[in-house]
Every structure is written in C-alpha cells, then in structure tokens.
Amino acid sequence: MRTDGETGQLQIPQVAPWGYGQMSPLGRRAKRALDIVLSLIGLAILSPLFAVVAVLIKLDSPGPVFFRQRRVGLGGRLFRIYKFRTMVQGAYQMGSRLTVKRDPRITRLGKFLRWSKIDELPQLINVLKGEMSFVGPRPEDPYFVQFYRGEQQQVLSVPPGIFGPSQIHGRDEEDEYPDGLKDTEAYYLEHILPAKLQRDLDYIRNATFWSELKFLLGGVWATVRGAFRARYLWQRRRRIALLGIDVGTAVGAYLLALAIRFDWHVPDADYVPQTLLLIVLLRPAAAVYFGVYQSVLRYFGLWDFIAVFKAVTTSSLLVAALTYFLGMQSHPRSVFVIDWALVLLAWGGVRGALRTYLRAAPRSRKQRMRALIVGTGLGGEQLCRAMIEEPFAAYTPVGFIDEVPDRWGARIHGVKVLGGIAELPLALSAKRIDSVFVCLSDLTEDVSREAIEVCARAQVPCRIVPALNQLLQPAATQPKTVSAQPQVVAAN
C-alpha cells in the first residue's frame, strides 16, 4: 500500500470527497455545524469523566492514557484516531490488529471501558478537528483499506463517523468471531468487512440531514441498550446476582453500623442518604476493579478473599474521604470502621456459604473405596481435598500416615493422622483399606520405599503420587516417570 509522502493520502483512485447521494450542500454544512456544537458540548460536560478515567488508566496499568492509531479518513487521508487505552502497552506489536473475545491483551479496566463504550469518547476530539463526524462509516485501519475493491472505495468519499449503520448493527464486533478462531484477520476480511462496507454504501446512497439525526439517536440508543442486552445479562446472571447481594449487604451494613454507633437508632441526618449513594456507587466499582466477580465461587479461597479485602478497604477509604471533602465533617468516623468490618464479614461470609453450597453437590451413590494417604505435606493435603470435594471420586480418605510426630492425632480436612510408618500395617487392617496413596513429594526415599513394601506384604494396592515440586523447578523439562508397581521405588 503506497501513500503520498507529503500529504499522507492513500493512493486510491476515483474517490471524490463528499459523495453523499441525496444530501444537499446546505445539509452538509448543517451536518458539520452540528458536529462542532455537539462535540464542544460533549467535551465540556464529559471533562470530569475524562479526568477520572485518565487517573484510573494510570493506576491500572503502565502506559499512556490515550491510544492513538492511524485510520483512513475522508478521501483516503490518514489521521490519528483517539481512544482511551484499553490494552497493554505495545499490544499491536504482540499479535493481530483485531481484538477478539477474551483477548488477553485487554487490561482489567479496559474490559469495562470497552463494554460501556467509554473508550470511544475521546473521538469527540476527532469530530471537533473535522477528521470525523458523529455519523458516518467507521474509520478503518490502513492495512484493511488496501483490500477495498471497486465500489467499496466509495466509503472513503464521506467523513468517517462515531455512529453509523455498521456501528449500530455491530456494536460488539468481537461476538461475531467463532470461538477457537486462529486467523482473525482472514475471517474479518472474508466475512465481516464485506458486510460492513455494503451497509455503509447503502447509507451513503440514501443519506440526508434527517437520516443523519436518525442514525445519531439510533447509535446512542444502541450503545446504551447493547451494554444491557439480554444475552449478555443472561450469560453473567450469577455475577449480576452476586453484585446485587453485595450492594444490598453494603447498604445494610452501613445502616447497621449507624445503629450500633447511635445505640440502635439510625439518625435522621442529611449525610445518611448522601453516604448511601457513595456506597452504592463505590463498593461495586471497587469490587469490579479488583476482580472480585471473576473468582469461581466453588473454589473461593485465600487469594479471592484478599481481592474482597482490597475492594472493601479501598471503597471504605474513598467513602470516608469523600464524605469529608464534600462537607459532611459531622459524620462519625467510627461508623466507617464498623461498616468496613461488617461489609468484609458479610461479603466473605456470603461467598463462603455459596462455596459450601456448591461443593455439596449430589454425589455418586456408588460405594467408594477406602483410601489411606501416606504423607501429610502439600501433596497429601491436595489429594485428600480432591477426594472429598469431587462428587464422583472413586475413593474416600479414611486416614493419613506420616513420619512427623507433631502431626500424629491431628486432622486434615477432618481426616485423622493415624501415626507413622510403624502404624501402617495395623491401619491397613483396622481401617479396611482398599488402596494406599504414597505421596512422593511429602516423604523421604526411605519412607516411600518402606510404605510400598508394607503394602506389598499386606497385598493392598499401592498408588504412587508423583512429586509436583519437580514440575515447579525452572530446570525441569518433563516430569520424571514413576512406576506404579509397589516393588519399584521411585526416587523423589
């Protein structure tokens, strides 16, 4: 693809600017005047939001606030489009020019900005500069413009826009790509781009000033409606339900904190509804930012609780600071401390209860075999937990054997440590053991060998659990092969 070095204009022949089929010169001037007025009003009103988003982007990931990329505008002229950065720095040097579902290059905040389309707001600058319009075909990457053929090039005869037929039809273009697609650019060129260009050509042929207003209103409506479309909400119904529970418990915790502070009486003060509004806005926002709703509740654990702790603590500090700076100095500071503790307890408790409920799934009615685990380290603990939590596991743990005296008589996940290797022969018969699991990562080579020999003499099946720590070493290239035959000892 060649460009004119002086003008930066693509060498695409027979593309005359302003190719609207039915729009008069007066309509074009009115369209430009409307662009200037609306972009100025939008930038003025949205300037506080721009400042907040800029700070959040800087806090979220290293890199600039704005993403600037070359796009093709009116008559094939190149310009820089402005967006809020939603991907890691240098994302387009890492792979495809296109983003797809679950693209790992998208930042944590970027997912929200893309979902809400807030990332597109800086294009008001392009509209004000005359590089774009509110309504028009979407400005395309120069790489894809070189594939325009024949009539398709007429899309460049009008100013590109924020809203238009393709934007309304394809608000979330990522959803149009099939799962597991490897060559996104080829699929885009073959399936998506031709349909977009055809819609844009139909728009150009029939454009009038009044149809521009129709597309403008339709684009705003599609942007808002698309963020809450039924399929999106249904796919995330569990997260949305949990968010609703969190908001409800946050409101209840604040009112309870007030009642505790004022001897079970909620004061009739002006700061109460104002603080509640801050809580409703900031609590879920912090939870989304720290990834609270990305955890799988069935496996809710320490790291997930740390995310909850960060979200609750950050939002509590923000609420306390804002109430002070917004003139609510009479608000008791102790209420925020009580509220912080109550919310942390409520959010953690709800997730713990849901974790317990989800793990209490229907289990297989088939009789489980009784298993004895040799080793109480990380390997033995994980194996025991897997046997307990897996609904269709073939084994149930009935005891541990370990050579650490301090653990004798203790319980791990409710399963008792019966003693050392000396107690293994009696444990095999007394507990009617069907199978023994020897965890190499938790035992010395001598203890592993002795446990296997005891099982062989008692004619009890013995299974070797390989040492996971071998896989976690930087020099490890492949796991060590371990024989499951009891008479063969695998070194740890």
Coordinates of C-alpha atoms in Angstrom, one line a residue:
M1 CA 0.0 0.0 0.0
R2 CA 1.5 3.3 -1.1
T3 CA 1.0 6.8 0.4
D4 CA 1.9 10.2 -0.8
G5 CA 4.8 11.3 1.4
E6 CA 3.7 15.0 1.5
T7 CA 0.0 14.6 2.2
G8 CA -0.2 11.2 3.8
Q9 CA -3.0 10.4 1.4
L10 CA -3.7 6.8 0.3
Q11 CA -3.2 6.3 -3.5
I12 CA -6.8 5.1 -4.1
P13 CA -8.1 6.4 -7.4
Q14 CA -11.6 7.8 -8.2
V15 CA -12.5 8.7 -4.6
A16 CA -14.2 12.1 -4.7
P17 CA -14.8 13.7 -1.3
W18 CA -18.4 14.2 -0.1
G19 CA -20.1 11.5 -2.1
Y20 CA -23.4 11.7 -0.3
G21 CA -26.1 10.7 -2.7
Q22 CA -29.1 12.8 -1.5
M23 CA -27.6 15.4 0.8
S24 CA -27.6 19.0 -0.4
P25 CA -24.6 21.4 0.2
L26 CA -26.7 23.1 2.9
G27 CA -27.3 19.8 4.6
R28 CA -23.6 19.1 4.6
R29 CA -22.8 22.5 6.2
A30 CA -25.6 21.9 8.8
K31 CA -24.1 18.4 9.5
R32 CA -20.6 20.0 10.1
A33 CA -22.1 22.7 12.3
L34 CA -24.0 20.1 14.4
D35 CA -20.7 18.1 14.8
I36 CA -18.9 21.2 16.1
V37 CA -21.6 22.2 18.6
L38 CA -22.2 18.7 19.9
S39 CA -18.5 17.9 20.2
L40 CA -17.9 21.1 22.2
I41 CA -20.8 20.4 24.5
G42 CA -19.8 16.8 24.9
L43 CA -16.1 17.6 25.8
A44 CA -17.2 20.3 28.2
I45 CA -19.7 18.1 30.0
L46 CA -17.6 15.0 30.0
S47 CA -14.3 16.6 31.1
P48 CA -14.7 15.4 34.7
L49 CA -15.2 11.9 33.5
F50 CA -12.2 12.2 31.2
A51 CA -10.1 13.1 34.3
V52 CA -11.4 10.2 36.4
V53 CA -10.8 7.7 33.6
A54 CA -7.3 9.1 33.0
V55 CA -6.4 8.5 36.6
L56 CA -7.9 5.0 36.6
I57 CA -6.0 4.0 33.5
K58 CA -2.7 5.2 35.0
L59 CA -3.4 3.2 38.2
D60 CA -4.5 0.2 36.3
S61 CA -1.5 -0.4 34.0
P62 CA 1.6 1.3 32.8
G63 CA 1.4 3.3 29.6
P64 CA -0.3 6.4 28.1
V65 CA -3.9 7.4 28.8
F66 CA -4.8 7.7 25.2
F67 CA -4.5 5.2 22.4
R68 CA -3.7 6.8 19.1
Q69 CA -3.8 4.8 15.8
R70 CA -3.6 5.6 12.1
R71 CA -7.0 5.4 10.4
V72 CA -8.2 6.3 6.9
G73 CA -10.5 9.3 6.6
L74 CA -12.2 11.4 4.0
G75 CA -10.7 10.9 0.5
G76 CA -8.2 8.4 1.8
R77 CA -6.4 10.9 4.1
L78 CA -4.7 9.4 7.1
F79 CA -5.4 10.7 10.6
R80 CA -4.8 9.7 14.2
I81 CA -7.9 8.4 16.0
Y82 CA -8.2 9.0 19.7
K83 CA -9.4 6.4 22.2
F84 CA -8.8 5.7 25.9
R85 CA -6.2 3.0 26.1
T86 CA -7.8 -0.4 26.9
M87 CA -4.9 -2.7 26.2
V88 CA -1.4 -3.3 27.5
Q89 CA 1.2 -1.0 26.1
G90 CA 2.5 -2.3 22.7
A91 CA -0.5 -4.6 22.2
Y92 CA -0.5 -4.3 18.5
Q93 CA 3.1 -5.5 18.3
M94 CA 2.1 -8.7 20.1
G95 CA -0.3 -10.1 17.5
S96 CA -3.4 -9.4 15.5
R97 CA -4.6 -5.9 14.6
L98 CA -8.1 -7.1 15.7
T99 CA -9.3 -7.9 19.2
V100 CA -11.4 -11.0 19.8
K101 CA -13.4 -12.4 22.7
R102 CA -11.3 -12.9 25.9
D103 CA -8.3 -11.1 24.3
P104 CA -5.5 -11.3 27.0
R105 CA -4.1 -8.0 25.9
I106 CA -7.1 -6.1 27.2
T107 CA -6.5 -4.7 30.7
R108 CA -8.7 -5.1 33.7
L109 CA -10.1 -1.6 33.4
G110 CA -10.2 -1.9 29.6
K111 CA -12.8 -4.6 29.7
F112 CA -15.2 -2.2 31.5
L113 CA -14.3 0.7 29.2
R114 CA -15.0 -1.4 26.1
W115 CA -18.2 -2.8 27.5
S116 CA -19.6 0.6 28.3
K117 CA -18.0 2.2 25.2
I118 CA -16.4 4.9 27.3
D119 CA -13.2 4.2 25.5
E120 CA -14.7 5.8 22.3
L121 CA -15.4 9.2 23.9
P122 CA -12.1 10.8 23.0
Q123 CA -13.2 10.6 19.4
L124 CA -15.1 13.8 20.2
I125 CA -11.7 15.4 19.6
N126 CA -11.5 14.0 16.1
V127 CA -15.0 15.2 15.4
L128 CA -14.1 18.7 16.6
K129 CA -11.0 18.7 14.4
G130 CA -13.1 17.8 11.4
E131 CA -11.4 14.4 10.9
M132 CA -14.5 12.6 11.8
S133 CA -18.3 13.2 12.1
F134 CA -20.8 11.9 14.6
V135 CA -22.5 9.9 11.8
G136 CA -20.6 8.0 9.1
P137 CA -18.8 4.8 8.2
R138 CA -16.4 3.6 10.8
P139 CA -12.7 4.7 10.1
E140 CA -10.7 1.7 9.0
D141 CA -7.1 0.6 9.6
P142 CA -5.0 1.4 6.5
Y143 CA -4.0 -2.3 6.3
F144 CA -7.6 -3.3 5.6
V145 CA -8.3 -0.4 3.3
Q146 CA -5.9 -1.8 0.8
F147 CA -8.3 -4.7 0.2
Y148 CA -11.2 -2.3 -0.8
R149 CA -12.2 -3.1 -4.4
G150 CA -14.3 -1.1 -6.9
E151 CA -17.4 0.4 -5.4
Q152 CA -16.2 -0.3 -1.8
Q153 CA -13.7 2.6 -2.1
Q154 CA -16.6 5.0 -2.2
V155 CA -16.9 4.5 1.6
L156 CA -13.9 6.9 1.7
S157 CA -15.9 9.6 -0.1
V158 CA -17.6 10.8 3.1
P159 CA -16.2 11.6 6.6
P160 CA -15.9 8.6 8.9
G161 CA -18.1 8.7 12.0
I162 CA -18.7 7.5 15.5
F163 CA -22.2 6.3 14.8
G164 CA -23.5 4.7 11.6
P165 CA -25.2 1.5 10.2
S166 CA -22.2 -0.8 10.9
Q167 CA -21.8 0.6 14.5
I168 CA -25.4 0.1 15.3
H169 CA -25.5 -3.4 13.7
G170 CA -22.1 -4.5 15.1
R171 CA -21.8 -2.8 18.5
D172 CA -19.8 -5.7 19.8
E173 CA -17.9 -6.9 16.8
E174 CA -15.9 -9.4 18.9
D175 CA -19.0 -11.5 19.3
E176 CA -19.2 -12.2 15.5
Y177 CA -16.0 -14.2 15.6
P178 CA -16.4 -18.0 16.2
D179 CA -14.8 -19.5 19.3
G180 CA -11.4 -21.1 18.6
L181 CA -10.7 -19.0 15.5
K182 CA -7.0 -18.8 14.7
D183 CA -6.8 -16.4 11.8
T184 CA -9.0 -13.5 12.9
E185 CA -7.8 -11.1 10.1
A186 CA -8.7 -13.6 7.3
Y187 CA -12.1 -14.1 8.8
Y188 CA -12.6 -10.4 9.1
L189 CA -11.7 -9.8 5.5
E190 CA -13.8 -12.6 4.2
H191 CA -17.0 -12.4 6.4
I192 CA -17.2 -9.2 8.4
L193 CA -15.7 -6.4 6.3
P194 CA -17.7 -7.0 3.1
A195 CA -21.0 -6.8 5.1
K196 CA -19.9 -3.6 6.9
L197 CA -18.9 -2.0 3.6
Q198 CA -22.2 -2.9 2.0
R199 CA -24.2 -1.3 4.9
D200 CA -22.0 1.8 4.6
L201 CA -22.6 2.1 0.9
D202 CA -26.4 1.8 1.4
Y203 CA -26.1 4.6 4.0
I204 CA -24.1 6.9 1.7
R205 CA -26.5 6.5 -1.2
N206 CA -29.6 7.4 0.9
A207 CA -28.0 9.9 3.3
T208 CA -30.0 13.1 4.2
F209 CA -29.6 15.5 7.1
W210 CA -32.7 14.0 8.7
S211 CA -31.4 10.5 8.3
E212 CA -28.2 11.7 10.0
L213 CA -30.2 12.6 13.1
K214 CA -31.9 9.3 13.0
F215 CA -28.6 7.4 12.9
L216 CA -27.2 9.7 15.7
L217 CA -30.1 8.9 18.0
G218 CA -30.1 5.2 17.0
G219 CA -26.4 5.0 17.7
V220 CA -26.8 6.4 21.2
W221 CA -29.6 4.0 21.9
A222 CA -27.7 1.0 20.5
T223 CA -24.7 1.9 22.7
V224 CA -26.8 2.1 25.9
R225 CA -29.0 -0.9 25.0
G226 CA -26.1 -3.0 23.9
A227 CA -24.5 -2.8 27.3
F228 CA -27.5 -4.4 28.9
R229 CA -28.6 -6.8 26.1
A230 CA -30.4 -9.9 27.2
R231 CA -27.8 -12.4 26.1
Y232 CA -25.0 -10.6 27.9
L233 CA -27.1 -10.3 31.1
W234 CA -28.1 -14.0 31.0
Q235 CA -24.5 -15.2 30.5
R236 CA -23.5 -13.2 33.6
R237 CA -26.6 -13.7 35.6
R238 CA -24.7 -15.3 38.5
R239 CA -22.2 -12.4 38.7
I240 CA -25.0 -9.9 38.5
A241 CA -27.0 -11.6 41.2
L242 CA -23.9 -11.7 43.4
L243 CA -23.3 -8.0 42.7
G244 CA -26.9 -7.3 43.8
I245 CA -26.4 -9.2 47.0
D246 CA -23.2 -7.3 47.6
V247 CA -24.9 -3.9 47.1
G248 CA -27.7 -5.0 49.4
T249 CA -25.4 -6.2 52.2
A250 CA -23.3 -3.0 51.8
V251 CA -26.4 -0.8 52.4
G252 CA -27.5 -3.0 55.3
A253 CA -24.0 -3.0 56.8
Y254 CA -23.9 0.8 56.8
L255 CA -27.3 1.2 58.4
L256 CA -26.3 -1.4 61.0
A257 CA -23.1 0.5 61.7
L258 CA -25.1 3.7 62.3
A259 CA -27.4 1.8 64.6
I260 CA -24.5 0.4 66.6
R261 CA -22.9 3.8 66.9
F262 CA -26.1 5.6 67.9
D263 CA -27.5 2.9 70.4
W264 CA -29.7 1.1 67.8
H265 CA -31.1 4.3 66.3
V266 CA -30.4 5.5 62.8
P267 CA -30.1 9.3 62.9
D268 CA -32.2 11.5 60.6
A269 CA -29.2 13.4 59.2
D270 CA -28.5 14.7 55.7
Y271 CA -25.3 12.8 55.4
V272 CA -27.0 9.4 55.6
P273 CA -28.6 9.3 52.1
Q274 CA -25.6 11.0 50.6
T275 CA -23.2 8.5 52.1
L276 CA -25.5 5.6 51.0
L277 CA -25.3 7.0 47.4
L278 CA -21.5 6.9 47.6
I279 CA -21.6 3.4 49.0
V280 CA -23.9 2.1 46.2
L281 CA -21.6 3.7 43.6
L282 CA -18.1 2.9 45.0
R283 CA -18.5 -0.5 46.6
P284 CA -19.4 -2.4 43.4
A285 CA -16.9 -0.3 41.3
A286 CA -14.1 -1.3 43.6
A287 CA -15.2 -4.9 43.6
V288 CA -15.2 -4.9 39.8
Y289 CA -11.8 -3.2 39.6
F290 CA -10.2 -5.8 42.0
G291 CA -11.7 -8.7 40.1
V292 CA -14.0 -9.8 43.0
Y293 CA -16.6 -11.2 40.5
Q294 CA -14.0 -13.1 38.4
S295 CA -13.4 -15.7 41.0
V296 CA -15.1 -19.2 40.8
L297 CA -17.2 -19.4 43.9
R298 CA -16.8 -23.2 44.1
Y299 CA -13.0 -22.7 44.7
F300 CA -13.2 -19.5 46.7
G301 CA -10.1 -19.3 48.8
L302 CA -7.5 -17.1 50.4
W303 CA -6.5 -15.1 47.2
D304 CA -10.1 -14.5 46.4
F305 CA -10.7 -13.2 49.9
I306 CA -7.7 -10.9 49.6
A307 CA -9.4 -9.4 46.5
V308 CA -12.5 -8.8 48.6
F309 CA -10.4 -7.3 51.3
K310 CA -8.8 -4.9 48.9
A311 CA -12.1 -3.9 47.4
V312 CA -13.8 -3.3 50.8
T313 CA -10.8 -1.4 52.2
T314 CA -10.3 0.8 49.2
S315 CA -14.0 1.7 48.9
S316 CA -14.2 2.4 52.6
L317 CA -11.3 4.8 52.4
L318 CA -12.8 6.5 49.4
V319 CA -16.2 6.9 51.0
A320 CA -14.7 8.3 54.2
A321 CA -12.5 10.7 52.3
L322 CA -15.4 11.9 50.0
T323 CA -17.8 12.5 52.9
Y324 CA -15.1 14.7 54.5
F325 CA -14.3 16.7 51.4
L326 CA -18.0 17.1 50.4
G327 CA -18.7 18.9 53.6
M328 CA -20.0 16.1 55.7
Q329 CA -17.5 16.5 58.5
S330 CA -20.2 15.8 61.1
H331 CA -20.3 12.2 60.0
P332 CA -18.8 10.0 62.8
R333 CA -15.5 8.4 61.6
S334 CA -16.1 5.4 63.8
V335 CA -19.1 4.4 61.7
F336 CA -16.8 3.8 58.7
V337 CA -14.6 1.4 60.8
I338 CA -17.7 -0.5 61.9
D339 CA -19.1 -0.5 58.4
W340 CA -15.7 -1.8 57.0
A341 CA -15.7 -4.7 59.4
L342 CA -19.4 -5.6 58.7
V343 CA -19.0 -5.5 54.9
L344 CA -15.9 -7.6 55.0
L345 CA -17.6 -10.1 57.2
A346 CA -20.8 -10.1 55.0
W347 CA -19.1 -10.4 51.7
G348 CA -16.7 -13.0 52.9
G349 CA -19.5 -14.9 54.6
V350 CA -21.8 -14.9 51.6
R351 CA -19.0 -16.3 49.4
G352 CA -18.0 -18.9 52.0
A353 CA -21.7 -20.0 52.3
L354 CA -22.0 -20.3 48.5
R355 CA -18.8 -22.2 48.3
T356 CA -20.1 -24.7 50.8
Y357 CA -23.4 -25.0 49.0
L358 CA -21.8 -25.5 45.6
R359 CA -19.5 -28.2 46.9
A360 CA -22.4 -30.1 48.5
A361 CA -23.4 -31.2 45.0
P362 CA -25.2 -34.6 44.5
R363 CA -22.6 -37.4 44.8
S364 CA -22.4 -40.7 43.2
R365 CA -24.4 -43.4 45.0
K366 CA -21.7 -46.0 44.2
Q367 CA -19.8 -47.3 47.2
R368 CA -16.5 -45.5 47.5
M369 CA -13.3 -47.4 48.2
R370 CA -11.5 -46.6 51.4
A371 CA -8.1 -44.9 50.9
L372 CA -5.1 -44.3 53.1
I373 CA -2.8 -41.4 52.3
V374 CA 0.9 -41.6 53.2
G375 CA 2.2 -38.1 53.5
T376 CA 0.7 -35.0 55.1
G377 CA 2.5 -32.3 53.1
L378 CA 1.1 -30.3 50.2
G379 CA 0.7 -33.4 48.0
G380 CA -1.2 -35.4 50.7
E381 CA -3.4 -32.4 51.6
Q382 CA -4.4 -31.7 48.0
L383 CA -5.1 -35.3 47.3
C384 CA -7.3 -35.6 50.4
R385 CA -9.2 -32.4 49.4
A386 CA -9.7 -33.6 45.9
M387 CA -11.2 -36.9 47.2
I388 CA -13.6 -35.1 49.5
E389 CA -14.7 -32.4 47.1
E390 CA -15.0 -34.4 43.9
P391 CA -18.6 -35.7 43.7
F392 CA -17.8 -38.7 41.6
A393 CA -14.4 -39.7 43.1
A394 CA -13.9 -43.4 43.5
Y395 CA -12.1 -43.1 46.8
T396 CA -12.8 -41.6 50.3
P397 CA -9.9 -40.8 52.6
V398 CA -10.1 -42.5 56.0
G399 CA -6.7 -41.7 57.4
F400 CA -3.1 -40.3 57.0
I401 CA 0.2 -41.8 57.8
D402 CA 3.2 -39.6 58.3
E403 CA 6.6 -39.6 60.0
V404 CA 6.2 -36.1 61.6
P405 CA 5.3 -36.8 65.3
D406 CA 3.8 -33.4 65.8
R407 CA 1.0 -34.3 63.3
W408 CA 0.0 -37.6 64.9
G409 CA -3.5 -37.4 66.1
A410 CA -4.2 -34.1 64.2
R411 CA -6.9 -33.9 61.5
I412 CA -6.5 -32.5 57.9
H413 CA -9.9 -31.7 56.3
G414 CA -11.4 -33.8 59.0
V415 CA -9.3 -36.9 58.3
K416 CA -7.1 -38.1 61.2
V417 CA -3.4 -38.7 61.0
L418 CA -3.2 -42.2 62.4
G419 CA 0.6 -42.3 63.1
G420 CA 3.9 -43.2 61.4
I421 CA 5.0 -46.0 59.2
A422 CA 5.2 -48.3 62.2
E423 CA 1.4 -48.0 62.5
L424 CA 0.8 -48.6 58.8
P425 CA 0.3 -52.4 59.0
L426 CA -2.3 -52.1 61.7
A427 CA -4.0 -49.2 59.9
L428 CA -4.4 -51.3 56.8
S429 CA -6.3 -54.0 58.5
A430 CA -8.2 -51.9 61.2
K431 CA -9.5 -49.4 58.7
R432 CA -10.2 -52.0 56.0
I433 CA -8.1 -50.1 53.4
D434 CA -8.8 -50.7 49.8
S435 CA -5.9 -48.7 48.4
V436 CA -2.9 -46.7 49.6
F437 CA -1.7 -43.5 48.0
V438 CA 2.0 -42.7 48.6
C439 CA 2.8 -39.0 48.0
L440 CA 6.4 -38.8 47.0
S441 CA 6.6 -35.0 47.5
D442 CA 5.9 -35.4 51.2
L443 CA 8.3 -38.3 52.0
T444 CA 11.9 -39.2 52.0
E445 CA 13.0 -42.0 49.7
D446 CA 13.5 -44.5 52.6
V447 CA 10.0 -43.8 53.9
S448 CA 8.4 -44.1 50.5
R449 CA 10.2 -47.5 49.9
E450 CA 9.1 -48.8 53.3
A451 CA 5.5 -47.8 52.7
I452 CA 5.4 -49.5 49.4
E453 CA 7.0 -52.7 50.8
V454 CA 4.4 -52.8 53.7
C455 CA 1.6 -52.5 51.2
A456 CA 3.1 -55.3 49.1
R457 CA 3.3 -57.7 52.1
A458 CA -0.3 -56.9 53.0
Q459 CA -1.4 -57.3 49.4
V460 CA -3.0 -53.9 49.4
P461 CA -2.9 -52.0 46.1
C462 CA -0.5 -49.0 46.3
R463 CA -0.6 -46.0 44.1
I464 CA 2.3 -43.6 43.6
V465 CA 1.5 -39.9 43.6
P466 CA 4.4 -38.2 41.7
A467 CA 6.2 -35.2 43.3
L468 CA 4.7 -32.0 41.9
N469 CA 7.7 -30.0 43.1
Q470 CA 9.7 -31.5 40.2
L471 CA 7.5 -29.7 37.7
L472 CA 7.9 -26.4 39.5
Q473 CA 11.6 -26.3 39.2
P474 CA 12.9 -23.9 36.4
A475 CA 15.3 -26.6 35.0
A476 CA 12.5 -29.2 34.8
T477 CA 11.8 -30.1 31.1
Q478 CA 9.5 -33.1 31.7
P479 CA 8.1 -35.0 34.7
K480 CA 10.0 -38.0 35.9
T481 CA 8.4 -41.3 35.0
V482 CA 7.3 -43.2 38.1
S483 CA 6.3 -46.9 38.1
A484 CA 3.1 -47.7 39.8
Q485 CA 4.4 -51.2 40.7
P486 CA 4.8 -51.5 44.5
Q487 CA 8.1 -53.3 44.3
V488 CA 9.7 -50.5 42.3
V489 CA 10.7 -47.4 44.3
A490 CA 10.5 -44.0 42.5
A491 CA 13.1 -41.5 43.8
N492 CA 11.7 -38.1 44.8

